[in-house]
PDB file of C-alpha atoms in Angstrom:
ATOM      1  CA  UNK A 574      -0.175   0.116   0.073  1.00 69.00           C
ATOM      2  CA  UNK A 575       1.243   3.211  -1.391  1.00 74.00           C
ATOM      3  CA  UNK A 576       1.654   5.364   2.259  1.00 75.00           C
ATOM      4  CA  UNK A 577       1.752   9.060   0.254  1.00 80.00           C
ATOM      5  CA  UNK A 578      -1.720   8.053  -1.116  1.00 85.00           C
ATOM      6  CA  UNK A 579      -2.958   6.878   2.089  1.00 83.00           C
ATOM      7  CA  UNK A 580      -2.314  10.097   3.717  1.00 81.00           C
ATOM      8  CA  UNK A 581      -3.685  11.932   0.828  1.00 84.00           C
ATOM      9  CA  UNK A 582      -6.699  10.413   0.825  1.00 88.00           C
ATOM     10  CA  UNK A 583      -7.017  10.493   4.598  1.00 86.00           C
ATOM     11  CA  UNK A 584      -6.439  14.379   4.529  1.00 86.00           C
ATOM     12  CA  UNK A 585     -10.423  14.278   3.018  1.00 89.00           C
ATOM     13  CA  UNK A 586     -11.604  13.507   6.354  1.00 90.00           C
ATOM     14  CA  UNK A 587      -9.217  15.249   8.863  1.00 88.00           C
ATOM     15  CA  UNK A 588     -10.500  17.525  11.435  1.00 88.00           C
ATOM     16  CA  UNK A 589      -8.465  20.672  10.773  1.00 89.00           C
ATOM     17  CA  UNK A 590      -7.135  22.039  13.717  1.00 93.00           C
ATOM     18  CA  UNK A 591      -7.387  25.753  14.404  1.00 95.00           C
ATOM     19  CA  UNK A 592      -5.306  28.204  12.280  1.00 97.00           C
ATOM     20  CA  UNK A 593      -2.796  29.114  14.870  1.00 97.00           C
ATOM     21  CA  UNK A 594      -1.987  25.123  14.981  1.00 97.00           C
ATOM     22  CA  UNK A 595      -1.358  24.588  11.388  1.00 95.00           C
ATOM     23  CA  UNK A 596       0.531  27.988  11.063  1.00 96.00           C
ATOM     24  CA  UNK A 597       2.873  26.471  13.799  1.00 96.00           C
ATOM     25  CA  UNK A 598       3.236  23.131  12.232  1.00 95.00           C
ATOM     26  CA  UNK A 599       4.371  24.782   9.050  1.00 94.00           C
ATOM     27  CA  UNK A 600       6.870  26.972  10.855  1.00 93.00           C
ATOM     28  CA  UNK A 601       8.673  24.014  12.741  1.00 94.00           C
ATOM     29  CA  UNK A 602       8.686  22.253   9.356  1.00 91.00           C
ATOM     30  CA  UNK A 603      10.650  24.754   8.007  1.00 93.00           C
ATOM     31  CA  UNK A 604      12.660  25.301  10.973  1.00 91.00           C
ATOM     32  CA  UNK A 605      13.400  21.598  11.141  1.00 91.00           C
ATOM     33  CA  UNK A 606      11.916  21.248  14.519  1.00 90.00           C
ATOM     34  CA  UNK A 607      10.395  17.587  14.585  1.00 86.00           C
ATOM     35  CA  UNK A 608       6.608  17.845  15.991  1.00 90.00           C
ATOM     36  CA  UNK A 609       3.834  15.185  15.892  1.00 90.00           C
ATOM     37  CA  UNK A 610       2.852  13.681  12.514  1.00 89.00           C
ATOM     38  CA  UNK A 611      -1.096  14.104  11.321  1.00 90.00           C
ATOM     39  CA  UNK A 612      -1.572  10.608  11.991  1.00 89.00           C
ATOM     40  CA  UNK A 613      -0.307  10.859  15.632  1.00 92.00           C
ATOM     41  CA  UNK A 614      -2.184  14.225  15.796  1.00 93.00           C
ATOM     42  CA  UNK A 615      -5.545  12.370  15.020  1.00 93.00           C
ATOM     43  CA  UNK A 616      -5.170   9.586  17.710  1.00 95.00           C
ATOM     44  CA  UNK A 617      -4.194  11.934  20.145  1.00 96.00           C
ATOM     45  CA  UNK A 618      -7.394  14.106  19.349  1.00 96.00           C
ATOM     46  CA  UNK A 619      -9.561  11.003  19.518  1.00 96.00           C
ATOM     47  CA  UNK A 620      -8.240   9.585  22.771  1.00 97.00           C
ATOM     48  CA  UNK A 621      -8.504  12.834  24.555  1.00 98.00           C
ATOM     49  CA  UNK A 622     -11.899  13.764  23.014  1.00 97.00           C
ATOM     50  CA  UNK A 623     -13.287  10.667  24.031  1.00 97.00           C
ATOM     51  CA  UNK A 624     -11.542   9.948  27.725  1.00 96.00           C
ATOM     52  CA  UNK A 625     -11.702  13.701  28.478  1.00 97.00           C
ATOM     53  CA  UNK A 626      -8.628  13.797  31.118  1.00 98.00           C
ATOM     54  CA  UNK A 627      -8.553  15.961  34.156  1.00 98.00           C
ATOM     55  CA  UNK A 628      -4.996  16.636  34.518  1.00 98.00           C
ATOM     56  CA  UNK A 629      -2.179  15.721  31.176  1.00 98.00           C
ATOM     57  CA  UNK A 630       1.033  15.320  31.712  1.00 98.00           C
ATOM     58  CA  UNK A 631       3.309  15.792  28.654  1.00 98.00           C
ATOM     59  CA  UNK A 632       7.158  14.449  28.486  1.00 97.00           C
ATOM     60  CA  UNK A 633       9.020  16.349  25.688  1.00 96.00           C
ATOM     61  CA  UNK A 634       7.340  19.954  25.060  1.00 95.00           C
ATOM     62  CA  UNK A 635       9.461  21.135  22.196  1.00 94.00           C
ATOM     63  CA  UNK A 636       8.205  24.286  20.907  1.00 96.00           C
ATOM     64  CA  UNK A 637       4.754  23.696  22.458  1.00 97.00           C
ATOM     65  CA  UNK A 638       2.950  22.524  19.287  1.00 97.00           C
ATOM     66  CA  UNK A 639       1.642  19.273  20.685  1.00 97.00           C
ATOM     67  CA  UNK A 640       0.417  20.902  24.592  1.00 98.00           C
ATOM     68  CA  UNK A 641      -1.184  23.489  22.471  1.00 98.00           C
ATOM     69  CA  UNK A 642      -2.822  21.183  20.548  1.00 98.00           C
ATOM     70  CA  UNK A 643      -4.115  19.059  23.232  1.00 98.00           C
ATOM     71  CA  UNK A 644      -5.740  21.961  24.835  1.00 98.00           C
ATOM     72  CA  UNK A 645      -7.819  22.388  22.140  1.00 97.00           C
ATOM     73  CA  UNK A 646      -9.107  18.737  22.471  1.00 97.00           C
ATOM     74  CA  UNK A 647     -10.032  18.990  26.278  1.00 98.00           C
ATOM     75  CA  UNK A 648     -12.614  20.229  28.201  1.00 97.00           C
ATOM     76  CA  UNK A 649     -11.959  23.965  29.650  1.00 96.00           C
ATOM     77  CA  UNK A 650     -11.531  22.343  33.189  1.00 97.00           C
ATOM     78  CA  UNK A 651      -8.601  20.108  32.258  1.00 98.00           C
ATOM     79  CA  UNK A 652      -5.087  21.289  32.872  1.00 98.00           C
ATOM     80  CA  UNK A 653      -1.779  20.313  31.184  1.00 98.00           C
ATOM     81  CA  UNK A 654       1.508  19.764  32.512  1.00 98.00           C
ATOM     82  CA  UNK A 655       4.676  19.239  29.916  1.00 98.00           C
ATOM     83  CA  UNK A 656       8.798  19.003  30.350  1.00 98.00           C
ATOM     84  CA  UNK A 657      11.160  20.176  28.356  1.00 97.00           C
ATOM     85  CA  UNK A 658      15.113  20.841  28.971  1.00 95.00           C
ATOM     86  CA  UNK A 659      16.597  22.185  25.927  1.00 94.00           C
ATOM     87  CA  UNK A 660      17.241  25.846  26.050  1.00 94.00           C
ATOM     88  CA  UNK A 661      16.354  26.718  22.795  1.00 93.00           C
ATOM     89  CA  UNK A 662      13.260  24.887  22.701  1.00 94.00           C
ATOM     90  CA  UNK A 663      12.193  26.380  25.747  1.00 96.00           C
ATOM     91  CA  UNK A 664      12.622  30.000  24.337  1.00 96.00           C
ATOM     92  CA  UNK A 665      10.163  29.063  21.569  1.00 95.00           C
ATOM     93  CA  UNK A 666       7.663  27.124  24.091  1.00 97.00           C
ATOM     94  CA  UNK A 667       7.640  30.200  26.478  1.00 97.00           C
ATOM     95  CA  UNK A 668       6.578  31.984  23.367  1.00 97.00           C
ATOM     96  CA  UNK A 669       3.917  30.298  22.100  1.00 97.00           C
ATOM     97  CA  UNK A 670       2.290  29.230  25.420  1.00 98.00           C
ATOM     98  CA  UNK A 671       2.239  33.085  26.337  1.00 97.00           C
ATOM     99  CA  UNK A 672       0.535  33.962  23.033  1.00 97.00           C
ATOM    100  CA  UNK A 673      -1.697  31.191  22.658  1.00 97.00           C
ATOM    101  CA  UNK A 674      -2.357  30.163  26.273  1.00 98.00           C
ATOM    102  CA  UNK A 675      -3.338  33.429  28.059  1.00 96.00           C
ATOM    103  CA  UNK A 676      -5.595  31.182  30.209  1.00 96.00           C
ATOM    104  CA  UNK A 677      -2.837  29.596  31.635  1.00 96.00           C
ATOM    105  CA  UNK A 678      -4.058  25.725  31.200  1.00 98.00           C
ATOM    106  CA  UNK A 679      -0.702  24.226  30.515  1.00 98.00           C
ATOM    107  CA  UNK A 680       1.939  24.590  33.163  1.00 98.00           C
ATOM    108  CA  UNK A 681       6.044  24.594  31.934  1.00 98.00           C
ATOM    109  CA  UNK A 682       8.656  22.951  33.811  1.00 98.00           C
ATOM    110  CA  UNK A 683      11.765  23.041  32.899  1.00 97.00           C
ATOM    111  CA  UNK A 684      14.749  20.529  33.628  1.00 96.00           C
ATOM    112  CA  UNK A 685      15.662  17.062  33.210  1.00 96.00           C
ATOM    113  CA  UNK A 686      12.543  14.990  33.156  1.00 97.00           C
ATOM    114  CA  UNK A 687      13.592  11.911  34.984  1.00 97.00           C
ATOM    115  CA  UNK A 688      14.621  14.783  37.960  1.00 97.00           C
ATOM    116  CA  UNK A 689      11.105  16.949  37.153  1.00 98.00           C
ATOM    117  CA  UNK A 690       9.464  13.515  37.316  1.00 98.00           C
ATOM    118  CA  UNK A 691      10.592  12.271  40.193  1.00 98.00           C
ATOM    119  CA  UNK A 692       9.984  15.499  42.129  1.00 98.00           C
ATOM    120  CA  UNK A 693       6.207  15.129  41.120  1.00 98.00           C
ATOM    121  CA  UNK A 694       6.051  11.928  42.499  1.00 98.00           C
ATOM    122  CA  UNK A 695       7.691  13.088  45.467  1.00 98.00           C
ATOM    123  CA  UNK A 696       4.933  16.139  45.176  1.00 97.00           C
ATOM    124  CA  UNK A 697       1.998  13.236  44.974  1.00 97.00           C
ATOM    125  CA  UNK A 698       0.717  14.610  41.807  1.00 98.00           C
ATOM    126  CA  UNK A 699      -1.043  12.375  39.786  1.00 97.00           C
ATOM    127  CA  UNK A 700      -2.491  12.071  36.167  1.00 98.00           C
ATOM    128  CA  UNK A 701      -4.886  10.732  33.937  1.00 98.00           C
ATOM    129  CA  UNK A 702      -3.442  10.785  30.747  1.00 98.00           C
ATOM    130  CA  UNK A 703       0.430  11.046  29.781  1.00 98.00           C
ATOM    131  CA  UNK A 704       1.865  11.806  26.251  1.00 98.00           C
ATOM    132  CA  UNK A 705       5.724  10.303  25.784  1.00 95.00           C
ATOM    133  CA  UNK A 706       7.375  12.160  23.145  1.00 92.00           C
ATOM    134  CA  UNK A 707      10.972  12.933  24.652  1.00 89.00           C
ATOM    135  CA  UNK A 708      14.427  11.336  24.264  1.00 82.00           C
ATOM    136  CA  UNK A 709      13.950   7.873  22.940  1.00 79.00           C
ATOM    137  CA  UNK A 710      16.549   5.987  24.500  1.00 81.00           C
ATOM    138  CA  UNK A 711      14.692   7.706  28.033  1.00 90.00           C
ATOM    139  CA  UNK A 712      11.843   6.128  27.768  1.00 92.00           C
ATOM    140  CA  UNK A 713      12.749   2.932  30.041  1.00 93.00           C
ATOM    141  CA  UNK A 714      13.755   5.442  32.696  1.00 94.00           C
ATOM    142  CA  UNK A 715      10.301   7.842  32.508  1.00 96.00           C
ATOM    143  CA  UNK A 716       8.488   4.218  33.109  1.00 95.00           C
ATOM    144  CA  UNK A 717       8.268   3.626  36.495  1.00 95.00           C
ATOM    145  CA  UNK A 718       7.745   7.266  37.327  1.00 97.00           C
ATOM    146  CA  UNK A 719       5.334   7.444  34.880  1.00 97.00           C
ATOM    147  CA  UNK A 720       3.758   3.817  36.851  1.00 96.00           C
ATOM    148  CA  UNK A 721       3.692   6.011  39.746  1.00 96.00           C
ATOM    149  CA  UNK A 722       2.118   9.054  38.622  1.00 98.00           C
ATOM    150  CA  UNK A 723      -0.648   7.921  36.009  1.00 97.00           C
ATOM    151  CA  UNK A 724      -4.120   7.010  37.807  1.00 97.00           C
ATOM    152  CA  UNK A 725      -5.597   3.681  37.453  1.00 96.00           C
ATOM    153  CA  UNK A 726      -7.555   3.462  34.423  1.00 96.00           C
ATOM    154  CA  UNK A 727      -5.440   6.139  33.024  1.00 97.00           C
ATOM    155  CA  UNK A 728      -3.560   6.361  29.396  1.00 98.00           C
ATOM    156  CA  UNK A 729       0.021   6.478  28.394  1.00 98.00           C
ATOM    157  CA  UNK A 730       0.729   7.040  24.590  1.00 97.00           C
ATOM    158  CA  UNK A 731       4.430   6.901  23.577  1.00 94.00           C
ATOM    159  CA  UNK A 732       5.245   8.358  20.365  1.00 91.00           C
ATOM    160  CA  UNK A 733       8.396   7.282  17.943  1.00 81.00           C
ATOM    161  CA  UNK A 734       8.625   3.735  19.223  1.00 76.00           C
ATOM    162  CA  UNK A 735      10.161   2.347  15.634  1.00 68.00           C
ATOM    163  CA  UNK A 736      12.666   5.019  15.572  1.00 54.00           C
ATOM    164  CA  UNK A 737      12.443   5.635  12.133  1.00 49.00           C
ATOM    165  CA  UNK A 738      12.309   2.356  11.291  1.00 45.00           C
ATOM    166  CA  UNK A 739      15.442   1.178  13.079  1.00 48.00           C
ATOM    167  CA  UNK A 740      13.950  -0.418  15.620  1.00 47.00           C
ATOM    168  CA  UNK A 741      12.569  -3.263  13.061  1.00 47.00           C
ATOM    169  CA  UNK A 742      16.591  -4.009  12.203  1.00 48.00           C
ATOM    170  CA  UNK A 743      18.915  -5.863  13.491  1.00 51.00           C
ATOM    171  CA  UNK A 744      21.291  -4.078  15.934  1.00 50.00           C
ATOM    172  CA  UNK A 745      24.241  -4.649  13.769  1.00 43.00           C
ATOM    173  CA  UNK A 746      22.249  -3.025  10.591  1.00 48.00           C
ATOM    174  CA  UNK A 747      22.139   0.590  12.653  1.00 51.00           C
ATOM    175  CA  UNK A 748      24.786   2.842  12.795  1.00 55.00           C
ATOM    176  CA  UNK A 749      26.747   2.166  16.088  1.00 56.00           C
ATOM    177  CA  UNK A 750      25.400   6.067  17.575  1.00 52.00           C
ATOM    178  CA  UNK A 751      21.728   4.659  17.433  1.00 54.00           C
ATOM    179  CA  UNK A 752      22.482   0.981  18.807  1.00 51.00           C
ATOM    180  CA  UNK A 753      21.882   1.796  22.422  1.00 57.00           C
ATOM    181  CA  UNK A 754      18.186   3.837  21.239  1.00 60.00           C
ATOM    182  CA  UNK A 755      17.558   0.360  19.356  1.00 60.00           C
ATOM    183  CA  UNK A 756      18.471  -1.520  22.538  1.00 67.00           C
ATOM    184  CA  UNK A 757      16.478   0.684  24.889  1.00 80.00           C
ATOM    185  CA  UNK A 758      13.431   0.919  23.223  1.00 80.00           C
ATOM    186  CA  UNK A 759      12.959  -2.820  22.518  1.00 82.00           C
ATOM    187  CA  UNK A 760      13.355  -2.831  26.341  1.00 84.00           C
ATOM    188  CA  UNK A 761      10.902  -0.400  26.567  1.00 90.00           C
ATOM    189  CA  UNK A 762       8.579  -2.037  24.107  1.00 88.00           C
ATOM    190  CA  UNK A 763       8.948  -5.538  26.123  1.00 87.00           C
ATOM    191  CA  UNK A 764       8.555  -4.325  29.444  1.00 89.00           C
ATOM    192  CA  UNK A 765       5.102  -2.395  28.404  1.00 91.00           C
ATOM    193  CA  UNK A 766       3.743  -5.534  26.868  1.00 88.00           C
ATOM    194  CA  UNK A 767       5.089  -7.988  29.181  1.00 91.00           C
ATOM    195  CA  UNK A 768       3.857  -6.052  32.198  1.00 91.00           C
ATOM    196  CA  UNK A 769       1.468  -6.936  34.410  1.00 93.00           C
ATOM    197  CA  UNK A 770       0.369  -3.885  35.406  1.00 93.00           C
ATOM    198  CA  UNK A 771      -0.244  -2.442  31.725  1.00 95.00           C
ATOM    199  CA  UNK A 772      -2.595  -3.275  28.729  1.00 96.00           C
ATOM    200  CA  UNK A 773      -0.461  -2.218  25.395  1.00 95.00           C
ATOM    201  CA  UNK A 774      -1.143  -2.039  22.153  1.00 95.00           C
ATOM    202  CA  UNK A 775       1.244  -1.152  19.362  1.00 90.00           C
ATOM    203  CA  UNK A 776       0.465   0.719  16.321  1.00 89.00           C
ATOM    204  CA  UNK A 777       2.336   1.081  12.829  1.00 84.00           C
ATOM    205  CA  UNK A 778       0.846   4.636  12.768  1.00 81.00           C
ATOM    206  CA  UNK A 779       3.194   7.530  11.862  1.00 76.00           C
ATOM    207  CA  UNK A 780       6.689   6.656  13.472  1.00 74.00           C
ATOM    208  CA  UNK A 781       5.038   3.869  15.593  1.00 82.00           C
ATOM    209  CA  UNK A 782       2.984   4.236  18.629  1.00 91.00           C
ATOM    210  CA  UNK A 783       1.842   2.655  21.657  1.00 92.00           C
ATOM    211  CA  UNK A 784      -1.486   3.045  23.751  1.00 97.00           C
ATOM    212  CA  UNK A 785      -1.049   1.371  27.263  1.00 97.00           C
ATOM    213  CA  UNK A 786      -3.695   1.450  30.043  1.00 97.00           C
ATOM    214  CA  UNK A 787      -2.824   1.375  33.372  1.00 96.00           C
ATOM    215  CA  UNK A 788      -4.755  -1.667  35.124  1.00 94.00           C
ATOM    216  CA  UNK A 789      -6.328  -1.006  38.173  1.00 81.00           C
ATOM    217  CA  UNK A 790      -4.747  -3.257  41.067  1.00 66.00           C
ATOM    218  CA  UNK A 791      -6.084  -6.568  41.688  1.00 47.00           C
ATOM    219  CA  UNK A 792      -5.596  -9.107  44.207  1.00 40.00           C
ATOM    220  CA  UNK A 793      -5.996 -12.749  45.107  1.00 41.00           C
ATOM    221  CA  UNK A 794      -8.212 -14.788  42.763  1.00 39.00           C
ATOM    222  CA  UNK A 795      -9.027 -11.842  40.557  1.00 40.00           C
ATOM    223  CA  UNK A 796      -5.621 -11.531  39.370  1.00 41.00           C
TER     224      UNK A 796
END
């Protein structure tokens, strides 16, 4: 099946996001800033509009594109917390959030994601929906902290699990510099799909995604 033809066809049925979101997407592509692909954006919109989570956590803000898109898909009472550490990305994210989120429904936390997540755990915060789209080699390190933060029944959406197709290949077929990410992403996928605390599906959408639901604790004969 021709992927490009499929994308052109699906464009006929997509709900267009607000104009400023489309303008941000164009600018990001012009500046070579990676933002979520349209298929992933469709999935994100569907999950948020059907689940209607009250508290959303995003790991990997970049320029604020996906956080602002999520805001448009959520009830006005919902709040988003998003994490970023790259200084040049933070500058743009702050500008965009100041301009397009005057209600301050999005809270931007600066710093290394593992450290910020650990701080959120210490503060006993919790979230109903988590969107993971940061350093791919760190997903495995994020997972136990996400487990501590997400509510039972909460959803974790992990993006770019195929890492441009590298994860499909033998580790010897990818460049040496990408072998660590290759191995750690495979470990992450193995953990998500074998961990009894999660119900996970892997989808060939965009650069690959997983949707994982945090199962409620079960005891005794219910296990």
